[in-house]
XYZ file of C-alpha atoms in Angstrom:
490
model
C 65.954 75.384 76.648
C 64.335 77.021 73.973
C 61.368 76.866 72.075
C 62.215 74.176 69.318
C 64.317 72.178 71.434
C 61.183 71.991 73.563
C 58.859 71.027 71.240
C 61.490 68.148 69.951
C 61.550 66.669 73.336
C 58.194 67.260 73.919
C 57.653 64.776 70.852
C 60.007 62.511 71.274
C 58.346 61.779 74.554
C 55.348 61.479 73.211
C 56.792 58.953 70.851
C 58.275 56.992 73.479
C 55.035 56.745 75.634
C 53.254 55.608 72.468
C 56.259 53.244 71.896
C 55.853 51.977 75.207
C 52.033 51.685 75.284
C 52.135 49.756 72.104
C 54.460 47.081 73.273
C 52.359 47.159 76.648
C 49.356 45.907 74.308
C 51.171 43.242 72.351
C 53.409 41.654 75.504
C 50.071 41.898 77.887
C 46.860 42.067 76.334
C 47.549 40.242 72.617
C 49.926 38.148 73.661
C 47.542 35.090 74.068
C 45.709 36.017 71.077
C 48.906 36.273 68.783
C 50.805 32.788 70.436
C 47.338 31.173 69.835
C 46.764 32.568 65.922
C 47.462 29.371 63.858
C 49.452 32.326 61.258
C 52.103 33.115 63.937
C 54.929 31.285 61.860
C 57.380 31.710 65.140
C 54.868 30.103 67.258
C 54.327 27.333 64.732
C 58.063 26.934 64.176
C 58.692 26.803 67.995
C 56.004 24.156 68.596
C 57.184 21.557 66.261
C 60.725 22.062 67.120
C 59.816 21.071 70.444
C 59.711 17.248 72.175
C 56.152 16.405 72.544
C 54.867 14.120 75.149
C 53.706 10.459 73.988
C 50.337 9.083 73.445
C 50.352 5.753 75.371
C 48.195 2.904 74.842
C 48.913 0.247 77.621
C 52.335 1.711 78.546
C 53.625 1.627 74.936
C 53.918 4.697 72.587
C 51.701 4.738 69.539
C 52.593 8.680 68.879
C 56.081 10.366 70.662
C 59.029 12.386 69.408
C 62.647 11.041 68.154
C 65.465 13.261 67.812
C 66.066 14.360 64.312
C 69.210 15.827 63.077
C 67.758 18.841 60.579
C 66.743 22.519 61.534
C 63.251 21.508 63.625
C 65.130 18.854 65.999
C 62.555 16.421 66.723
C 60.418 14.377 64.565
C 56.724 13.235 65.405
C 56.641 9.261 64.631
C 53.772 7.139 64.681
C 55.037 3.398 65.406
C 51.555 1.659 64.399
C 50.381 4.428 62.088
C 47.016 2.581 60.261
C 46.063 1.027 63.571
C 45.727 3.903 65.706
C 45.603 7.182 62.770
C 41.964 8.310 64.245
C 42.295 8.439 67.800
C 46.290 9.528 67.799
C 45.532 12.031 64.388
C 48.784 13.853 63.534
C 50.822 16.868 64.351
C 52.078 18.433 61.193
C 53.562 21.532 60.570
C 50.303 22.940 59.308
C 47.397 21.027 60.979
C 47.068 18.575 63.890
C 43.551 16.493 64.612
C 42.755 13.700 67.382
C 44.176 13.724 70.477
C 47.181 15.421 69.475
C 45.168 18.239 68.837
C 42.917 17.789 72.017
C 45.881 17.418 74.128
C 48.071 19.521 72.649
C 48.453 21.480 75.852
C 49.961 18.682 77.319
C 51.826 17.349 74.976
C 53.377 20.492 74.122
C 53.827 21.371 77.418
C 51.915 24.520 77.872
C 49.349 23.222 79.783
C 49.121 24.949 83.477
C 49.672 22.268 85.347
C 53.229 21.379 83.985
C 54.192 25.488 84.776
C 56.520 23.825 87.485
C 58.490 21.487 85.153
C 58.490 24.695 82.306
C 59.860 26.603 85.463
C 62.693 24.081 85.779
C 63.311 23.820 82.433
C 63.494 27.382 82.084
C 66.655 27.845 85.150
C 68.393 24.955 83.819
C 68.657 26.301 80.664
C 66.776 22.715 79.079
C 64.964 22.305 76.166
C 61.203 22.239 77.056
C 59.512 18.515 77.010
C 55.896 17.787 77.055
C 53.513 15.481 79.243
C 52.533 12.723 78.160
C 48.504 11.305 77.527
C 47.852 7.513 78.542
C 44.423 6.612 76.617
C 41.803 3.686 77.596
C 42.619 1.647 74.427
C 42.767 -2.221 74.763
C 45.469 -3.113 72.276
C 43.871 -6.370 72.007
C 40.778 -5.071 71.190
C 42.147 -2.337 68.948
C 43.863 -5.206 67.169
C 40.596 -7.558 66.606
C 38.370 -4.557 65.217
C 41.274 -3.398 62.826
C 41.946 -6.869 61.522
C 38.219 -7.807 61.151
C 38.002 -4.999 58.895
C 40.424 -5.509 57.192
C 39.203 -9.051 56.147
C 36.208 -7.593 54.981
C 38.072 -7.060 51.621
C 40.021 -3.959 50.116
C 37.730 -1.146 49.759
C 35.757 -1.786 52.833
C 34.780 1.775 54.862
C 33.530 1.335 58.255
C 34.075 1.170 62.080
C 34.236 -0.725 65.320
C 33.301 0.869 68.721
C 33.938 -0.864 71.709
C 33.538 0.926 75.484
C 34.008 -0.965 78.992
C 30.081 -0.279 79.796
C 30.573 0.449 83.858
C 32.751 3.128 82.957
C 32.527 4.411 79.579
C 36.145 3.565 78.916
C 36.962 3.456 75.122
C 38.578 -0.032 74.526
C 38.683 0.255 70.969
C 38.174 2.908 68.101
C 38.768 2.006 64.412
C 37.642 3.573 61.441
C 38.881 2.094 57.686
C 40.012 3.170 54.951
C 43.151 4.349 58.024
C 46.029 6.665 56.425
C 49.833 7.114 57.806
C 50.458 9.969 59.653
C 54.016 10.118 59.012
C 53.456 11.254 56.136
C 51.824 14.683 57.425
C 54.623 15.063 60.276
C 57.496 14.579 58.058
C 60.163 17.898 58.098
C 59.659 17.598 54.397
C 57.127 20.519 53.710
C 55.917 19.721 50.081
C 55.914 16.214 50.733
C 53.225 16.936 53.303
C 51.272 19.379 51.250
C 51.549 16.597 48.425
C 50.057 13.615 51.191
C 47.735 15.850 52.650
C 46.425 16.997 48.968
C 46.234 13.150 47.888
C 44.232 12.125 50.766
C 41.589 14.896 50.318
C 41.213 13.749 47.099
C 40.046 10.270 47.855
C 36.854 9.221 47.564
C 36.537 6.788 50.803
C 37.836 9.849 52.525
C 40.429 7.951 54.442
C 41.211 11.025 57.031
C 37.477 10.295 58.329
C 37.289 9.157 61.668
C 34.052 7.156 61.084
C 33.724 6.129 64.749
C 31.952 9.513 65.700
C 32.133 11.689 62.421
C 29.502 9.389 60.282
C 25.793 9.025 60.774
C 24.020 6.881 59.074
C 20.664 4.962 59.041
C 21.640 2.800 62.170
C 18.870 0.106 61.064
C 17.323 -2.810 63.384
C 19.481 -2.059 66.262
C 17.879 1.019 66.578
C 14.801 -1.476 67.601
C 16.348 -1.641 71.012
C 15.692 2.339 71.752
C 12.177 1.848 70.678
C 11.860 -1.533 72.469
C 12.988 0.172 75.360
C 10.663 2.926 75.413
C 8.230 0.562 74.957
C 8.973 -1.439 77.883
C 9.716 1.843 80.002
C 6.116 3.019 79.101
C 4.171 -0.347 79.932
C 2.963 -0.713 76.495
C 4.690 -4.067 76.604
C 6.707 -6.707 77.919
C 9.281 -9.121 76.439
C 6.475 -11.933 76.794
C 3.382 -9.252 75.855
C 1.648 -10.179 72.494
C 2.384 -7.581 69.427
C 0.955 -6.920 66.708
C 3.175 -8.308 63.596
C 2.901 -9.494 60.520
C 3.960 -9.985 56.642
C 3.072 -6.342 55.928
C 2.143 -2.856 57.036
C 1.090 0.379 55.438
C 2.427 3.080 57.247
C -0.131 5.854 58.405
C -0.597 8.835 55.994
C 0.318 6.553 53.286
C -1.510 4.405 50.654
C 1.652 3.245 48.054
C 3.717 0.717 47.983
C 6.589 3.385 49.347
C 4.676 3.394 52.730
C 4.256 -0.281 53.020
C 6.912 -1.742 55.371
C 7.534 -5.729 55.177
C 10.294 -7.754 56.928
C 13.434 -9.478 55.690
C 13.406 -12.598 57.717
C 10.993 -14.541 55.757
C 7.661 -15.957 57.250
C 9.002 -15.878 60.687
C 7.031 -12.416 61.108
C 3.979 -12.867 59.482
C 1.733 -14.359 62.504
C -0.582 -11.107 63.075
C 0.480 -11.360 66.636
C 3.832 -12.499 68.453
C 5.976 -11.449 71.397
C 7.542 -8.859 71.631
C 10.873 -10.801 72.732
C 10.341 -13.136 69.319
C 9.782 -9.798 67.203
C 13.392 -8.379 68.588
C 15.090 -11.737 67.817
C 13.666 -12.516 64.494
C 14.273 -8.485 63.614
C 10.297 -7.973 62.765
C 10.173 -4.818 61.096
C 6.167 -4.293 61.303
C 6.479 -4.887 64.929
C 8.436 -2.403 65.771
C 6.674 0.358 62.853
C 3.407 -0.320 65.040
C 4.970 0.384 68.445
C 6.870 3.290 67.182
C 3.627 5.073 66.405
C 1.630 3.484 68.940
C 4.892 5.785 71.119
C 4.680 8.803 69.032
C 7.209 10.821 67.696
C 7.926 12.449 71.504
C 8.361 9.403 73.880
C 10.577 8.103 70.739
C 12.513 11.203 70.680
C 13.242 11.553 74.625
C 13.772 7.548 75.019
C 16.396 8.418 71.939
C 17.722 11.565 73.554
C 18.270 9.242 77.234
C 21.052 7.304 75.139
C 22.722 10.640 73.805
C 21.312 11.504 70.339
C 20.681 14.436 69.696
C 23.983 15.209 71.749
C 27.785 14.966 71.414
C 29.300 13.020 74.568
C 32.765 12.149 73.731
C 34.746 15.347 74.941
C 38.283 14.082 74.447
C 38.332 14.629 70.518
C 37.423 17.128 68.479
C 34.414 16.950 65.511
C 32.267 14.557 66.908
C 28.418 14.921 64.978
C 25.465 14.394 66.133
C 23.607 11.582 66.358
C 19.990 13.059 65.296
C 16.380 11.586 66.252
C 14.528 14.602 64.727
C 11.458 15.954 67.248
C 9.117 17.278 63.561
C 8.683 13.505 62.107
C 5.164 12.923 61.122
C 3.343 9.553 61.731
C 4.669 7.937 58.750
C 8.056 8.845 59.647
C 7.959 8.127 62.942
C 6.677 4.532 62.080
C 9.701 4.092 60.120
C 11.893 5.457 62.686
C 10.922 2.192 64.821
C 13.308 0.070 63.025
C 16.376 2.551 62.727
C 14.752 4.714 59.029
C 13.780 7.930 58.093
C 15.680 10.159 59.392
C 17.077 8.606 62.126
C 21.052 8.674 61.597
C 24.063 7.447 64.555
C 27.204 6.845 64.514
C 28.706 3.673 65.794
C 29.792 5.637 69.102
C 26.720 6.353 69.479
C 25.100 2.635 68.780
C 27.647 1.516 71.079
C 26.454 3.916 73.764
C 23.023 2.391 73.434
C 24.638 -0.857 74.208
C 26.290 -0.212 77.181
C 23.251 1.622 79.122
C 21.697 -1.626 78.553
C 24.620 -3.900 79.497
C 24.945 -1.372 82.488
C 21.927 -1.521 84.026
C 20.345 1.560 82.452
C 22.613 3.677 83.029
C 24.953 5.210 80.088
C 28.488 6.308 81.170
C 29.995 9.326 79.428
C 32.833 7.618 76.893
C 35.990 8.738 77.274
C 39.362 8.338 75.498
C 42.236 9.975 77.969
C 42.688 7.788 80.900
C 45.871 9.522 82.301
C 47.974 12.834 81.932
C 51.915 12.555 83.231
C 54.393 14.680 83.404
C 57.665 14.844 81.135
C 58.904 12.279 84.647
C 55.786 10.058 84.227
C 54.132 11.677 87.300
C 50.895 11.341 87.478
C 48.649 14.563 86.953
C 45.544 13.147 87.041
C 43.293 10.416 86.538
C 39.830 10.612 84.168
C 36.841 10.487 86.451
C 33.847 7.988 85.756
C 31.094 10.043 84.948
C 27.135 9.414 84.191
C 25.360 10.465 81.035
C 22.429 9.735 81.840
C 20.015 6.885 83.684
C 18.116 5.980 79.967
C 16.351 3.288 81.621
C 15.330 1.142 84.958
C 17.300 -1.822 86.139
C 14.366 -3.917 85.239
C 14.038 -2.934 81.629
C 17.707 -3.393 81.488
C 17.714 -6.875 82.548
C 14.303 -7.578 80.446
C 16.449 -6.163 77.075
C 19.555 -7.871 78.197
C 17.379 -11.518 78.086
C 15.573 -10.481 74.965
C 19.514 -9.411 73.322
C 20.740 -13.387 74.527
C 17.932 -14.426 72.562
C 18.908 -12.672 69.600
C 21.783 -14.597 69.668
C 20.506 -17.999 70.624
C 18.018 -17.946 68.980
C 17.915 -15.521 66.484
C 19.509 -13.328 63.400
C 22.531 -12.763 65.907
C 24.114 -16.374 66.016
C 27.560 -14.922 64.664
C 28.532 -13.775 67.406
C 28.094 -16.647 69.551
C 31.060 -17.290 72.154
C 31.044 -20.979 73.592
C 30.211 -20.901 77.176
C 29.806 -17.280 77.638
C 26.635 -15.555 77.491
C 26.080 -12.908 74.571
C 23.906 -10.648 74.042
C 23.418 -8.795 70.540
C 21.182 -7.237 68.226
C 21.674 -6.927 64.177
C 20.949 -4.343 61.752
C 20.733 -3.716 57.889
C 19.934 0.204 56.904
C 18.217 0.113 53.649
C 19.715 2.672 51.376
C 17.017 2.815 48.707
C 19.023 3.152 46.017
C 20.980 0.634 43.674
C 24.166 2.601 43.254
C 24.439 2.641 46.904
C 25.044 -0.508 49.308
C 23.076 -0.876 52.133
C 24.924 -0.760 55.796
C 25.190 -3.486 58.157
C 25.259 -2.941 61.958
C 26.264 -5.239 64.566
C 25.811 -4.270 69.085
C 26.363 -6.633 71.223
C 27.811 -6.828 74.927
C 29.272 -9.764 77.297
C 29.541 -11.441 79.084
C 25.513 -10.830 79.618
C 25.545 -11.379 83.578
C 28.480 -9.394 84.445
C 29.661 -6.922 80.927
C 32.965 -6.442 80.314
C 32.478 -4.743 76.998
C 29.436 -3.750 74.485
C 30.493 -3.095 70.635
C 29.311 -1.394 67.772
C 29.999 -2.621 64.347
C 29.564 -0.516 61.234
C 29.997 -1.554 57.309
C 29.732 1.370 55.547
C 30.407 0.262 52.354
C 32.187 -3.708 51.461
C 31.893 -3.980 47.653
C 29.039 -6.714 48.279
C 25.417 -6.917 46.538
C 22.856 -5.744 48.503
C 21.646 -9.401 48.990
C 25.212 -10.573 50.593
C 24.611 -7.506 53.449
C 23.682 -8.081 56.722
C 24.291 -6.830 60.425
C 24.896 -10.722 61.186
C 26.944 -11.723 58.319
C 29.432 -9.123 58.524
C 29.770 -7.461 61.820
C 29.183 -10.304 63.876
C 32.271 -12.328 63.589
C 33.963 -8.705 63.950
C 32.098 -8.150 67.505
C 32.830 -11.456 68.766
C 36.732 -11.386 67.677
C 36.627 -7.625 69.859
C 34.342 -9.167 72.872
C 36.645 -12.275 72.916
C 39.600 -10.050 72.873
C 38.753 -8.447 76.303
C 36.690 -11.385 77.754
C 40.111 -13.983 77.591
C 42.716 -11.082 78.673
């Protein structure tokens, strides 16, 4: 051989090992990177050609695939669209959100533990299918919260929590304005870029899921976290004298901004009641007094016990923080004792805080997914019961629990009454501050009180109402009772 034909070979060979070492890197080392970059148009094309697994709520689909006769095969329908948009989301060709996103392993049928069925799939030369994802959802009480929205009037934004308090099972999750996801699965590209682009231009922001995106001001039924710490601290008892009253000026303050006064008329203005009278006539001076009586830090870690500060929910994606801030000054922390200043939740979160109580102290971790199946309906596995935390004793619990019954019996709470059952509830108005903003009503409750089935959260964002027609009571607790009485006469 000579010289050039040498040299030629020689680099050809080298061209081939570089070939080789090349496609070594992209099949090997990339390859996860490159299936997994939302840009890979193959990947993307491949995915929603596929059959995805269903969503189930109580055996019935409220997300799952129909055959479809253009180029991508299979169409992602949404039966009940509005009722279940936030916890389903959708799986369009350019985004997915909710559970389809969080499960999307699953449902797609990538995940690891459906390799076997892919294995199949793959020698019998059949299309791929996906598992399927059972969630916790009451349809019942899915139904109530939606519908007592809904009657709130068009233009109403807000959201209903409930969770099955010994477990942390999520019974029902609805946030409103809701959207159709149909819309952003169709096979008709522009028509999605078209919905997508007209629902990000809305002002109630209908693509919100308000349930654990949203914090706001969560009001007097934050008075439960600070009568807790209270109790938890022996600074009082439910039958302990406290100091109340018409008025209060905040520490650090001297103007009429720092003075905080009460919305339930003269029941408050004794200098002195109980402390189980102050929770069910919603004394705001009360609870201003104990709050810095606590200080900022036993408010802060009694807040932290029921998950602020925290996200909890791991079985969907963007959840915010609830926030109790640890740097709020005496003034602020006074205000913080009746759900101000910068205090913000979500109603996930104000749910949460019901259930520890309604479960003896302790707060379960919420969860959506109750079940992953295979493409056969085999069971892969079951969600496990888990603790958050133990925000309270048994005996505080049961102390609360009494005071909450007397919120209802007794006090701002009636609303929710349920004849013959035992309710226990607390209401909540967040003062905005501001005219061209409405204030937001909050509604917890649980029941039945001796033996909890399920504890709610009730948010009203925003119901095109005067400031003077908005209260916890008025509005969210007809909605808590319809939900409570959805799972109590199953």
């Amino acid at each position: 051989m000579n010289k050039p034909i040498r040299t030629l070979s020689l680099f050809c060979g080298l061209l081939f090992l570089v070939l080789l070492g090349n496609a070594t890197y992209l099949q090997y080392v990339k390859a996860d990177d490159l299936n997994g970059n939302s840009l890979n148009r193959r990947v993307i094309e491949a995915s929603f050609a596929r059959e995805r697994g269903a969503i189930l709520v109580d055996g019935d689909p409220v997300a799952e695939s129909k055959k479809s006769d253009d180029r991508y095969e299979w169409q992602r329908t949404y039966p009940r669209p509005a009722l279940f948009a936030h916890v389903t989301g959708w799986f369009s060709f350019f985004s997915q959100s909710g559970i389809e996103r969080a499960e999307n392993d699953v449902l797609s049928g990538d995940d690891p533990q459906l390799f076997v069925t892919r294995l199949v799939d793959l020698l019998s030369n059949a299309q791929p299918k996906g598992g399927s994802v059972e969630l916790t959802l009451d349809p019942a009480a899915q139904r109530a919260a939606y519908d007592g929205l809904l009657a709130l009037g068009e233009g109403t934004q807000g959201s209903v929590v409930a969770l099955e308090p010994a477990t942390g099972r999520v019974l029902a999750m609805v946030s409103v304005p809701s959207f159709d996801p149909n819309k952003l699965a169709s096979h008709d590209l522009t028509s999605v870029r078209d919905a997508d682009a007209a629902l990000n231009a809305r002002k109630d922001q209908p693509k919100l899921n308000r349930a654990i995106q949203t914090t706001l001001p969560p009001g007097s039924t934050f008075k439960l976290v600070t009568a807790a710490a209270a109790i938890e601290e022996g600074l009082y008892g439910p039958e302990s004298q406290v100091p109340a009253g018409a008025s209060y000026q905040l520490p650090l303050t001297s103007n009429e901004a720092g003075r905080v006064t009460n919305a339930t008329g003269n029941a408050c203005n004794p200098s002195t009641v109980t402390l189980k009278f102050s929770l069910e006539w919603s004394c705001n001076t009360t609870f201003a007094k104990i709050a810095d009586e606590l200080g900022v830090d036993k408010m802060r870690e009694m807040s932290e016990k029921f998950g602020f500060n925290d996200t909890s929910l791991l079985d969907l994606p963007g959840q915010a923080k609830s926030a109790y801030p640890g740097d709020l000054d005496r003034a602020q922390t006074g205000l913080s004792g009746f759900g101000q200043s910068n205090v913000r939740a979500t109603p996930l979160q104000m749910a949460m805080v019901a259930a520890g109580i309604a479960n003896r102290g302790e707060v379960m971790r919420p969860h959506l997914v109750d079940e992953i199946r295979s493409p056969d309906f085999d069971s892969l596995g079951k969600s496990k019961n888990e603790v958050y935390s133990r925000a309270i004793s048994a005996a505080t619990a049961r102390q609360l629990t009494d005071m909450m019954v007397g919120v209802v019996d007794q006090g701002t709470a009636g609303t929710a009454r349920i004849p013959g059952i035992r309710v226990a509830g607390k209401t909540g108005t967040a003062q905005t501050g501001r005219d061209d903003i409405a204030n937001y009503a909050w509604f917890v409750s649980f029941a039945p009180a001796d033996d909890p089935q399920i504890a709610v959260a009730v948010m009203i964002q925003n119901s095109n109402r005067v400031n003077s027609e908005i209260s916890g009571g008025g509005l969210g607790g007809p909605i808590a009772k319809a939900v409570m009485e959805a799972v109590i006469n199953r």
